[in-house]
XYZ file of N, CA and C in Angstrom:
441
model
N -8.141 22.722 -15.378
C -7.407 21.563 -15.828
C -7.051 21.753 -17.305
N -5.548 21.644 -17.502
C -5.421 21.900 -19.183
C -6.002 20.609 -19.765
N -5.928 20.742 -21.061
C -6.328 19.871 -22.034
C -5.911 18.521 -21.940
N -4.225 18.858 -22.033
C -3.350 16.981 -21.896
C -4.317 16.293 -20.605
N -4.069 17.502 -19.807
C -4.410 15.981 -18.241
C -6.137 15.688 -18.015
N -6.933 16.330 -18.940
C -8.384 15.855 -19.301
C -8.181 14.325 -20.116
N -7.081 14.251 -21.226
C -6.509 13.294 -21.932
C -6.279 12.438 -20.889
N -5.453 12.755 -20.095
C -4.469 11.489 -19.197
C -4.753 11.269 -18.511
N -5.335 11.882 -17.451
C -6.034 11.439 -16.023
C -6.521 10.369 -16.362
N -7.962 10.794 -16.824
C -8.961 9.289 -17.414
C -7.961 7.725 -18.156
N -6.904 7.865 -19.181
C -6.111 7.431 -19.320
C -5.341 6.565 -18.265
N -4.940 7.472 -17.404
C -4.312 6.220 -16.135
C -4.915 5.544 -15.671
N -5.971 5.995 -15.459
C -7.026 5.766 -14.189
C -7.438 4.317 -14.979
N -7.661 3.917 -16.128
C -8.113 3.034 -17.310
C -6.843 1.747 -17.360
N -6.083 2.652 -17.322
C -4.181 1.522 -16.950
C -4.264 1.081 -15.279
N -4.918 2.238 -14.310
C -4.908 0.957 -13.184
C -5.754 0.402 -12.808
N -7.248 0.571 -13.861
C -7.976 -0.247 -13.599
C -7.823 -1.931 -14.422
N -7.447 -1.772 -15.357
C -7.034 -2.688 -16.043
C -5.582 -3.220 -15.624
N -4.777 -2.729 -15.246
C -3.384 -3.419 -14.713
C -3.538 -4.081 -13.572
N -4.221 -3.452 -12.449
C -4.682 -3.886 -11.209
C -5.540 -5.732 -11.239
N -6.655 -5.511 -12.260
C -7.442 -6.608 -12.596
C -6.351 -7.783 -12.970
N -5.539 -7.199 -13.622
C -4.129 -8.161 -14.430
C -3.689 -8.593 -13.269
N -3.116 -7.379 -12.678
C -1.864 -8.539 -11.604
C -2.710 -9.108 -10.427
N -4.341 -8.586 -10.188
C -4.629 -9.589 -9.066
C -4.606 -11.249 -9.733
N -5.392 -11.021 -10.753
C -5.629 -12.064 -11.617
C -4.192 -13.440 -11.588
N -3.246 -12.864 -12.053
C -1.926 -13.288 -12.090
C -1.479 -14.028 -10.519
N -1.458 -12.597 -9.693
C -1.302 -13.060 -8.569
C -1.949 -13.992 -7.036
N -2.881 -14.017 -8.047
C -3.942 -14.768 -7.386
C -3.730 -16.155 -6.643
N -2.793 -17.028 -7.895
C -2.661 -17.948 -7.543
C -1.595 -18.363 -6.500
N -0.722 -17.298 -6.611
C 0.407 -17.198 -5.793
C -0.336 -16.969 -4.230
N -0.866 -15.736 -4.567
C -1.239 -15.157 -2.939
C -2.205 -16.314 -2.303
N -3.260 -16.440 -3.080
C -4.238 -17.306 -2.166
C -4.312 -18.749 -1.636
N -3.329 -19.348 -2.315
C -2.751 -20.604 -2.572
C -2.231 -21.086 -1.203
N -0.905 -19.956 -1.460
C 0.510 -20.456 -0.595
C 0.774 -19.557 0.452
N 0.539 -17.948 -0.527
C 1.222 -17.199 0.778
C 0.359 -16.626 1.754
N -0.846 -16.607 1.872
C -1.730 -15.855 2.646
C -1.979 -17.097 3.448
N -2.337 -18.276 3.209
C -2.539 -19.451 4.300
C -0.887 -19.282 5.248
N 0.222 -19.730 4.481
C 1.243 -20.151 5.196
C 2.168 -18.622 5.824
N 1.224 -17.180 5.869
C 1.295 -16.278 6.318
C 0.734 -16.006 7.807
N -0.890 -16.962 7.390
C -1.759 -16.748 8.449
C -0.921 -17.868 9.496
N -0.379 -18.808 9.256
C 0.437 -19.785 9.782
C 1.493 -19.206 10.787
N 2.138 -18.648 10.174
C 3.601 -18.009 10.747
C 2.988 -16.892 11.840
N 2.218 -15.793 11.350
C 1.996 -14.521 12.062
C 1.081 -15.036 13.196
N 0.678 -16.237 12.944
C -0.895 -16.444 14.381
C -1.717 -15.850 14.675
N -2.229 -15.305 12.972
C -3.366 -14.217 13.157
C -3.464 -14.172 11.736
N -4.687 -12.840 11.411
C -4.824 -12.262 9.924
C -3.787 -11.802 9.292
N -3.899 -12.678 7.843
C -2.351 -12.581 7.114
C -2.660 -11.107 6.504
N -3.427 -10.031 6.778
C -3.385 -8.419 6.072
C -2.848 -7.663 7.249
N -2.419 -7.009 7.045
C -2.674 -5.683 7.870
C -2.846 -4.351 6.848
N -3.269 -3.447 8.129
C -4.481 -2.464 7.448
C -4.040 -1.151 7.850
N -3.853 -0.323 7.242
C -3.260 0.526 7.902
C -3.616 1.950 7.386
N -4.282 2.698 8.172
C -4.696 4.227 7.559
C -3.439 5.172 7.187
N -3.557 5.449 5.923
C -2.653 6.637 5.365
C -3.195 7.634 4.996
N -2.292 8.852 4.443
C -3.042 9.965 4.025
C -2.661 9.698 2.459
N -3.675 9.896 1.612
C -3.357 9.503 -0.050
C -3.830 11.196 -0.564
N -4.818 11.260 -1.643
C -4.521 12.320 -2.549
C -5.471 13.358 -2.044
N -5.122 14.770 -2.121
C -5.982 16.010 -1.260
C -5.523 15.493 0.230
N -5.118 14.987 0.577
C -4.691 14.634 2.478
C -6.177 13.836 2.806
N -6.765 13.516 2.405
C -7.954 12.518 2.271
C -7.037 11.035 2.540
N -7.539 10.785 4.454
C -6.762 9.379 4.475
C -7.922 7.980 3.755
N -7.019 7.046 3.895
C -7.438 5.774 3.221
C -7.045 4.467 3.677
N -7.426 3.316 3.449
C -7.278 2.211 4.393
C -5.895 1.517 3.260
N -4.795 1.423 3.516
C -4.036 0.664 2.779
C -3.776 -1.191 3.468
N -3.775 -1.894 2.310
C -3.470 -3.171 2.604
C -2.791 -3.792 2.209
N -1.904 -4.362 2.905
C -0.761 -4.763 3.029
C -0.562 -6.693 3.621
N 0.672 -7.447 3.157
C 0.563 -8.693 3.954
C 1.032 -7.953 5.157
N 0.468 -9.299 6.014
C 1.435 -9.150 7.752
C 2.883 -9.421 7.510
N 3.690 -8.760 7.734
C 5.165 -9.129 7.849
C 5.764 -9.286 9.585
N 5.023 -8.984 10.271
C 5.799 -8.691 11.878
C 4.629 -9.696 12.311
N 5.110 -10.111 13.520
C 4.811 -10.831 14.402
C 2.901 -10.236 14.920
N 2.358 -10.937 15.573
C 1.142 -10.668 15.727
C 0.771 -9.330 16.700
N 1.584 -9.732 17.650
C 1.745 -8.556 18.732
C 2.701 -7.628 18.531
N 3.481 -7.256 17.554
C 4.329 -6.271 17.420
C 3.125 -5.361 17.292
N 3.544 -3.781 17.805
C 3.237 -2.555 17.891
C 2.785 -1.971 16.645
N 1.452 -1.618 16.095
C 1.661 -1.119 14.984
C 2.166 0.104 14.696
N 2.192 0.799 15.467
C 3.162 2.221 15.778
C 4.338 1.961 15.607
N 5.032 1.436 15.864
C 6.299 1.045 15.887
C 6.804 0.946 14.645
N 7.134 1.072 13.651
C 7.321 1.220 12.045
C 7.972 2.539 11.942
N 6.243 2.906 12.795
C 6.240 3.978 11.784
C 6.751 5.480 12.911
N 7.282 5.176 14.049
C 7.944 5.821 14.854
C 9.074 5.402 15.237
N 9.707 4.466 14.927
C 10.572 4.152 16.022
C 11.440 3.412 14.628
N 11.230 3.239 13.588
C 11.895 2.097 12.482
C 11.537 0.504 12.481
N 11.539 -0.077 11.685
C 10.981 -1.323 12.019
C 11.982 -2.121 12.687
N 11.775 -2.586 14.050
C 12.384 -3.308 14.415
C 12.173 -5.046 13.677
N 14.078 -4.892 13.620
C 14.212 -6.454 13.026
C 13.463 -7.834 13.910
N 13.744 -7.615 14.805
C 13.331 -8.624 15.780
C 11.627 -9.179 15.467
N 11.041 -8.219 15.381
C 9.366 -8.405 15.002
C 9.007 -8.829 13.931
N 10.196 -8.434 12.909
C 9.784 -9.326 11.723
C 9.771 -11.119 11.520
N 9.118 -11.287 11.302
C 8.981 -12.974 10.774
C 10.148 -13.590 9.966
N 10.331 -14.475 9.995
C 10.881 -15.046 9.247
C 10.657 -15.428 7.691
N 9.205 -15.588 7.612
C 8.385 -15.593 6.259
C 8.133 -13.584 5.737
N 8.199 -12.773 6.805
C 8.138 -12.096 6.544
C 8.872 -11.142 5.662
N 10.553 -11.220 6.459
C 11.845 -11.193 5.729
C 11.489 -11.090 4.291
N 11.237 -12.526 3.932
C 10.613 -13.136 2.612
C 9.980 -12.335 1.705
N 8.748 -12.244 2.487
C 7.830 -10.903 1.834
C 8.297 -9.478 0.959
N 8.851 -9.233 2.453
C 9.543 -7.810 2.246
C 10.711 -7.797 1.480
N 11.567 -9.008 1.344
C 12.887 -9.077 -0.054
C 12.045 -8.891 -1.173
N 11.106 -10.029 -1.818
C 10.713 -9.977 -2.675
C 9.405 -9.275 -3.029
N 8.725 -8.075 -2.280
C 8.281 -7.091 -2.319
C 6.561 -7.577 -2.663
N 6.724 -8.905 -2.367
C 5.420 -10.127 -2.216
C 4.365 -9.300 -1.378
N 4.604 -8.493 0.083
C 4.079 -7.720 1.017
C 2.723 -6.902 0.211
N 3.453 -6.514 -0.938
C 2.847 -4.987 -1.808
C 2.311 -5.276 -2.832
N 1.707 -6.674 -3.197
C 0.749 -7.247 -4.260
C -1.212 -6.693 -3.645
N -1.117 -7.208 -2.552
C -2.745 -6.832 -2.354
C -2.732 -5.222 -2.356
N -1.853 -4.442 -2.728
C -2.482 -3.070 -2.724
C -2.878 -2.952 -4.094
N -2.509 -3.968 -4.912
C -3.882 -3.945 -6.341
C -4.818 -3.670 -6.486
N -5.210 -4.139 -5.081
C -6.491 -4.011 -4.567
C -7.076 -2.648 -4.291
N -6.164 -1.377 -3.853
C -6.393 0.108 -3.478
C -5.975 0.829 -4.829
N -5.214 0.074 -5.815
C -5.329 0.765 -7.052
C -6.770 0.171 -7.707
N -7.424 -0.443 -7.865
C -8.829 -0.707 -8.025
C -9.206 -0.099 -7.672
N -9.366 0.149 -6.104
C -10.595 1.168 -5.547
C -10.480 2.898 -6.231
N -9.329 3.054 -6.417
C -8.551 4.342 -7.030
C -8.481 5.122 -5.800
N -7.848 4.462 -4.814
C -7.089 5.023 -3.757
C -5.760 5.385 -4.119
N -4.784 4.358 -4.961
C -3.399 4.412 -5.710
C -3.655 4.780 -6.766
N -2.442 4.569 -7.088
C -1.529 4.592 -8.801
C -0.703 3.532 -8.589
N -0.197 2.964 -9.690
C 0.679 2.448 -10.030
C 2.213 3.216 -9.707
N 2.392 4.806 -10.329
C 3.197 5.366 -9.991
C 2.854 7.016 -8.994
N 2.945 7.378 -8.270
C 2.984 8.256 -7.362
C 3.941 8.394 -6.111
N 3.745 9.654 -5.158
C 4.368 9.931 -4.559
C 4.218 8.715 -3.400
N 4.886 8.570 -2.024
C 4.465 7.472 -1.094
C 3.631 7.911 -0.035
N 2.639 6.643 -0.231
C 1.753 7.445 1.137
C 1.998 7.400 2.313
N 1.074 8.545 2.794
C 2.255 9.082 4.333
C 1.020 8.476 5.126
N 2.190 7.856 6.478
C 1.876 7.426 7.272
C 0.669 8.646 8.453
N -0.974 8.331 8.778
C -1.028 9.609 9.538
C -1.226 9.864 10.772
N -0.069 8.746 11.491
C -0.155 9.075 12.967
C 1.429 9.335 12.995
N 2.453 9.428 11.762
C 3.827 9.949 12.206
C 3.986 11.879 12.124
N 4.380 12.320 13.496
C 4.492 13.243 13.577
C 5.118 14.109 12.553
N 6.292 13.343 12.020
C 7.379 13.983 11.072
C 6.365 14.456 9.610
N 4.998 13.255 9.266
C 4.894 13.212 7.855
C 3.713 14.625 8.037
N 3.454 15.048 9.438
C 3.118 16.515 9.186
C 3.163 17.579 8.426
N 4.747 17.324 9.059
C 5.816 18.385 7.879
C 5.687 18.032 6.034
N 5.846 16.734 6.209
C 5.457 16.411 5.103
C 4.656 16.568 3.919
N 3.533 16.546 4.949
C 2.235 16.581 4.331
C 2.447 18.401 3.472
N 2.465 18.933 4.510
C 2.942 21.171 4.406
C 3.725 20.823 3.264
N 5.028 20.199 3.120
C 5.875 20.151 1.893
C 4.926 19.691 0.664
N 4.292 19.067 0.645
C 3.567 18.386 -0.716
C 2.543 19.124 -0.990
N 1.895 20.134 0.126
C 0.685 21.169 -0.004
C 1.643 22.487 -0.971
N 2.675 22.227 -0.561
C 3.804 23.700 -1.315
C 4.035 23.257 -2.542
N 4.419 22.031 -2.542
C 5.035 21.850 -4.091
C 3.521 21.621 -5.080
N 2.338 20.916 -4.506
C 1.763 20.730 -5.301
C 1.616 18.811 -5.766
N 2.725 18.004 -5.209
C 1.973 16.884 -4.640
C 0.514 16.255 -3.952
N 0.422 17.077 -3.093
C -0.422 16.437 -2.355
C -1.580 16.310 -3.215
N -1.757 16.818 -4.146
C -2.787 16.475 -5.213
C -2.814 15.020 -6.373
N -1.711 14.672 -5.723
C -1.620 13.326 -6.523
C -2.098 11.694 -5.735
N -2.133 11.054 -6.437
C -2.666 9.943 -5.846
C -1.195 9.191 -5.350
N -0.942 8.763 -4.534
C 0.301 7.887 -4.053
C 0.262 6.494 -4.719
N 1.051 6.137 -4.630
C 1.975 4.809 -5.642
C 2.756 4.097 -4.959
C-alpha cells in the first residue's frame, strides 16, 4: 500500500463514519415518522427489503433498501428480467424519483460495507454480473468498496 492511501483510506472510512451518523441523524425524522410507517401501509408488509450483493474483494453483503414493489413481486425479477412497472407502488414511484429508497443504506456505510462514493454493487444471483464481477477482478475494482 503506498503512502497517500495509508493517508486516505483511514480518512474516508472517518467521512463515512461520520457522514453516515449525519444523514441517519437528519433523516431520521423523515424516515421513521412518515415514510417507513406509510410504506409499511402501502407494501402490506416490511417497509425494508434486503438484498445480498457482492461488495469489496467479491465478499457478498446484506444491502438495505426501502420496499418499493408490491409485497409479492418476485425478488428476482429486478434483477433478471428489469423492474417491472406494474409491481411498483405507487408510494414507491415516490421513493425511487426522489431517491428516498437509498437513505437506509447509511446504515451499510456505517457497518463499512459502502462508501459514499464507489463502484455499484453487483447483484449475486444475476448471471450477467458474473462477467462483471471477471471485469472488476481485471481492472482492479473489485477491490473497492461499492457506493
Amino acid at each position: 500500500m503506498r503512502r497517500s492511501q495509508k493517508i486516505y483510506l483511514p480518512f474516508k472510512r472517518l467521512i463515512g463514519i461520520f457522514g453516515s451518523i449525519i444523514g441517519i441523524l437528519v433523516c431520521s425524522i423523515l424516515l421513521w415518522w412518515w415514510v417507513i410507517p406509510v410504506n409499511a401501509i402501502v407494501t402490506k408488509g416490511h417497509p425494508f427489503f434486503i438484498r445480498h450483493r457482492i461488495g469489496k474483494d467479491g465478499k457478498a453483503f446484506r444491502l438495505i433498501k426501502l420496499r418499493s414493489m408490491k409485497n409479492d413481486a418476485d425478488p428476482h425479477m429486478a434483477a433478471v428480467n428489469g423492474i417491472a412497472q406494474s409491481q411498483v407502488t405507487g408510494f414507491g414511484k415516490f421513493l425511487r424519483a426522489t431517491s428516498i429508497d437509498e437513505t437506509v443504506q447509511l446504515f451499510n456505510i456505517l457497518a463499512g460495507q459502502m462508501s459514499f462514493i464507489g463502484p455499484r454493487p453487483l447483484i449475486d444471483v444475476n448471471p450477467e454480473d458474473a462477467i462483471t464481477i471477471d471485469k472488476r477482478k481485471e481492472n482492479g475494482s473489485i477491490c473497492l468498496k461499492p457506493g
